Amino acid sequence: MSIVKIKDKTFETSIPEEEIKQRVQAVAEQINQDMGDKNPLLLAVLNGSFIFAADLMRGLTIPCEISFVKMASYEGTSSTGKMKQLIGINADLKGRHIIIVEDIVESGFTMQSMLDQLKGFDPASIHICTLLLKPNRLKIPLDIEYVAFRIPNDFILGYGLDYDQQGRQLRDIYTLKED
């Protein structure tokens, strides 16, 4: 288990790169089965999901497309609870099968905000795919069809997730170590 220091915090490996790769491929295979004839549009939520979205898309063998949206609700190590759309949707979503690709779902507030906005574009269907789910933190009931990992309520970083914009490049996922 390795230890990294990011700014004023210490983190230790909780999910190694090889395990991440295996689970991302398993999620991709599930999407391949479920969406084979639908040409889904992956809507990757920036910044955190960009590595997951890239690896997920490389695992897909079906026709698909990708676009990006950016919403923010974090400052430091805690959610602010306030959503704001920073980059809008630039694709025609009417009649499309949408898969929202998120790095982590905690409270569900960001996801619910996205779902509410997306419904206004009249898609054929909306599906949720997340690298990480904190089921004990969920405040809103969501139908999350594609989950790579269910994790405890720890603060994590790496593989696209950050602590004050640092640590996204780490290949493993790390958990904040209590001092």
Tab-separated table of C-alpha atoms in Angstrom:
chain	number	residue	atom	x	y	z
A	1	MET	CA	0.000	0.000	0.000
A	2	SER	CA	1.498	3.329	-0.987
A	3	ILE	CA	1.163	6.690	0.737
A	4	VAL	CA	0.975	10.076	-1.017
A	5	LYS	CA	0.904	13.572	0.396
A	6	ILE	CA	-1.239	16.144	-1.415
A	7	LYS	CA	-1.025	19.654	-0.006
A	8	ASP	CA	-1.722	19.258	3.726
A	9	LYS	CA	-3.308	15.769	3.602
A	10	THR	CA	-1.977	12.217	3.549
A	11	PHE	CA	-3.661	9.498	1.483
A	12	GLU	CA	-3.140	5.745	1.190
A	13	THR	CA	-4.021	3.375	-1.632
A	14	SER	CA	-7.510	1.916	-1.352
A	15	ILE	CA	-8.164	0.650	-4.901
A	16	PRO	CA	-5.124	-0.281	-7.025
A	17	GLU	CA	-4.953	0.500	-10.749
A	18	GLU	CA	-5.308	-3.126	-11.832
A	19	GLU	CA	-8.559	-3.547	-9.898
A	20	ILE	CA	-9.877	-0.288	-11.392
A	21	LYS	CA	-9.093	-1.515	-14.918
A	22	GLN	CA	-10.920	-4.809	-14.298
A	23	ARG	CA	-14.058	-3.139	-12.923
A	24	VAL	CA	-14.149	-0.479	-15.667
A	25	GLN	CA	-13.950	-3.241	-18.284
A	26	ALA	CA	-16.753	-5.149	-16.536
A	27	VAL	CA	-18.956	-2.023	-16.623
A	28	ALA	CA	-18.105	-1.512	-20.316
A	29	GLU	CA	-19.117	-5.099	-21.071
A	30	GLN	CA	-22.440	-4.591	-19.264
A	31	ILE	CA	-23.090	-1.453	-21.342
A	32	ASN	CA	-22.118	-3.338	-24.520
A	33	GLN	CA	-24.787	-5.943	-23.700
A	34	ASP	CA	-27.491	-3.490	-22.655
A	35	MET	CA	-27.003	-0.812	-25.323
A	36	GLY	CA	-25.732	-2.770	-28.324
A	37	ASP	CA	-28.323	-1.465	-30.791
A	38	LYS	CA	-28.844	2.022	-29.312
A	39	ASN	CA	-25.739	4.110	-30.266
A	40	PRO	CA	-25.652	5.733	-26.802
A	41	LEU	CA	-24.291	9.195	-26.134
A	42	LEU	CA	-21.987	9.218	-23.137
A	43	LEU	CA	-22.221	12.527	-21.264
A	44	ALA	CA	-19.043	12.667	-19.204
A	45	VAL	CA	-19.152	15.029	-16.242
A	46	LEU	CA	-15.950	17.069	-16.033
A	47	ASN	CA	-13.478	17.343	-14.443
A	48	GLY	CA	-13.460	14.191	-12.352
A	49	SER	CA	-14.797	11.633	-14.823
A	50	PHE	CA	-12.448	12.315	-17.744
A	51	ILE	CA	-10.077	9.401	-17.052
A	52	PHE	CA	-12.924	7.005	-16.237
A	53	ALA	CA	-14.860	8.115	-19.344
A	54	ALA	CA	-11.833	7.579	-21.594
A	55	ASP	CA	-11.125	4.106	-20.209
A	56	LEU	CA	-14.814	3.188	-20.285
A	57	MET	CA	-15.194	4.290	-23.900
A	58	ARG	CA	-12.111	2.289	-24.935
A	59	GLY	CA	-13.846	-0.777	-23.459
A	60	LEU	CA	-17.008	-0.256	-25.507
A	61	THR	CA	-17.331	-2.260	-28.699
A	62	ILE	CA	-20.690	-0.813	-29.746
A	63	PRO	CA	-21.325	2.348	-31.771
A	64	CYS	CA	-21.335	5.264	-29.311
A	65	GLU	CA	-20.499	8.937	-28.988
A	66	ILE	CA	-19.208	11.138	-26.190
A	67	SER	CA	-19.790	14.722	-25.117
A	68	PHE	CA	-18.866	16.625	-21.965
A	69	VAL	CA	-20.680	18.710	-19.369
A	70	LYS	CA	-19.271	20.402	-16.320
A	71	MET	CA	-21.032	20.904	-13.025
A	72	ALA	CA	-19.456	21.732	-9.700
A	73	SER	CA	-20.523	21.160	-6.097
A	74	TYR	CA	-17.199	20.679	-4.279
A	75	GLU	CA	-14.781	22.846	-2.368
A	76	GLY	CA	-11.871	21.188	-0.592
A	77	THR	CA	-13.014	17.896	0.915
A	78	SER	CA	-16.748	18.528	1.235
A	79	SER	CA	-19.719	19.163	-1.010
A	80	THR	CA	-21.135	22.673	-1.006
A	81	GLY	CA	-24.587	21.345	-1.890
A	82	LYS	CA	-24.898	24.048	-4.559
A	83	MET	CA	-24.930	23.019	-8.223
A	84	LYS	CA	-24.010	25.272	-11.093
A	85	GLN	CA	-23.746	24.308	-14.716
A	86	LEU	CA	-20.468	25.601	-16.039
A	87	ILE	CA	-20.373	24.105	-19.520
A	88	GLY	CA	-23.621	23.376	-21.332
A	89	ILE	CA	-24.706	20.505	-23.499
A	90	ASN	CA	-23.631	20.908	-27.116
A	91	ALA	CA	-25.296	17.877	-28.671
A	92	ASP	CA	-28.848	17.261	-29.870
A	93	LEU	CA	-30.270	14.914	-27.248
A	94	LYS	CA	-33.812	14.480	-28.611
A	95	GLY	CA	-34.527	10.771	-29.008
A	96	ARG	CA	-31.009	9.771	-27.901
A	97	HIS	CA	-30.063	7.142	-25.332
A	98	ILE	CA	-27.942	9.037	-22.808
A	99	ILE	CA	-25.462	7.545	-20.351
A	100	ILE	CA	-24.282	10.057	-17.766
A	101	VAL	CA	-20.695	9.127	-16.858
A	102	GLU	CA	-19.774	10.404	-13.404
A	103	ASP	CA	-16.695	9.894	-11.244
A	104	ILE	CA	-18.551	9.642	-7.942
A	105	VAL	CA	-22.122	9.802	-6.675
A	106	GLU	CA	-22.487	10.767	-3.024
A	107	SER	CA	-25.601	12.692	-1.970
A	108	GLY	CA	-27.197	12.445	-5.422
A	109	PHE	CA	-27.980	16.178	-5.588
A	110	THR	CA	-25.670	16.848	-8.566
A	111	MET	CA	-27.046	13.829	-10.399
A	112	GLN	CA	-30.665	14.834	-9.740
A	113	SER	CA	-29.912	18.316	-11.027
A	114	MET	CA	-28.436	16.812	-14.201
A	115	LEU	CA	-31.395	14.459	-14.669
A	116	ASP	CA	-33.839	17.352	-14.301
A	117	GLN	CA	-31.959	19.399	-16.903
A	118	LEU	CA	-31.548	16.483	-19.333
A	119	LYS	CA	-35.234	15.555	-19.291
A	120	GLY	CA	-35.948	18.921	-20.897
A	121	PHE	CA	-34.023	17.813	-24.007
A	122	ASP	CA	-36.465	14.921	-24.628
A	123	PRO	CA	-34.006	11.990	-24.765
A	124	ALA	CA	-35.231	8.429	-25.427
A	125	SER	CA	-33.648	7.269	-22.150
A	126	ILE	CA	-31.203	8.399	-19.475
A	127	HIS	CA	-28.888	5.983	-17.677
A	128	ILE	CA	-26.374	6.625	-14.910
A	129	CYS	CA	-22.863	5.186	-14.857
A	130	THR	CA	-20.472	5.988	-12.023
A	131	LEU	CA	-17.007	4.876	-11.096
A	132	LEU	CA	-17.739	5.240	-7.381
A	133	LEU	CA	-20.930	5.192	-5.350
A	134	LYS	CA	-21.215	6.027	-1.662
A	135	PRO	CA	-24.538	4.288	-0.917
A	136	ASN	CA	-24.620	5.403	2.731
A	137	ARG	CA	-24.419	9.090	1.696
A	138	LEU	CA	-27.231	8.973	-0.886
A	139	LYS	CA	-29.988	11.422	0.028
A	140	ILE	CA	-32.003	11.013	-3.176
A	141	PRO	CA	-33.199	7.663	-4.544
A	142	LEU	CA	-31.490	7.173	-7.910
A	143	ASP	CA	-31.525	4.288	-10.370
A	144	ILE	CA	-27.790	3.884	-10.949
A	145	GLU	CA	-27.475	1.033	-13.423
A	146	TYR	CA	-23.709	0.970	-13.860
A	147	VAL	CA	-21.459	1.119	-10.789
A	148	ALA	CA	-17.805	0.103	-10.780
A	149	PHE	CA	-17.287	0.366	-6.986
A	150	ARG	CA	-19.418	0.905	-3.894
A	151	ILE	CA	-17.260	2.582	-1.281
A	152	PRO	CA	-17.550	3.863	2.305
A	153	ASN	CA	-17.910	7.546	3.189
A	154	ASP	CA	-14.172	8.262	3.069
A	155	PHE	CA	-12.695	11.169	1.106
A	156	ILE	CA	-10.813	9.802	-1.893
A	157	LEU	CA	-8.680	10.988	-4.781
A	158	GLY	CA	-6.786	9.708	-7.809
A	159	TYR	CA	-7.904	8.328	-11.183
A	160	GLY	CA	-9.462	11.693	-12.032
A	161	LEU	CA	-10.683	12.659	-8.562
A	162	ASP	CA	-8.937	15.516	-6.811
A	163	TYR	CA	-8.233	17.358	-3.604
A	164	ASP	CA	-8.263	21.074	-4.478
A	165	GLN	CA	-7.427	20.206	-8.112
A	166	GLN	CA	-4.420	18.055	-7.136
A	167	GLY	CA	-3.968	14.286	-7.438
A	168	ARG	CA	-6.156	13.617	-10.507
A	169	GLN	CA	-3.205	12.015	-12.341
A	170	LEU	CA	-2.682	9.231	-9.792
A	171	ARG	CA	-3.319	5.789	-11.281
A	172	ASP	CA	-4.692	4.265	-8.062
A	173	ILE	CA	-7.555	5.532	-5.917
A	174	TYR	CA	-6.443	6.776	-2.514
A	175	THR	CA	-8.316	7.311	0.745
A	176	LEU	CA	-7.662	10.182	3.133
A	177	LYS	CA	-5.650	8.864	6.052
A	178	GLU	CA	-6.650	10.224	9.459
A	179	ASP	CA	-3.765	11.915	11.247
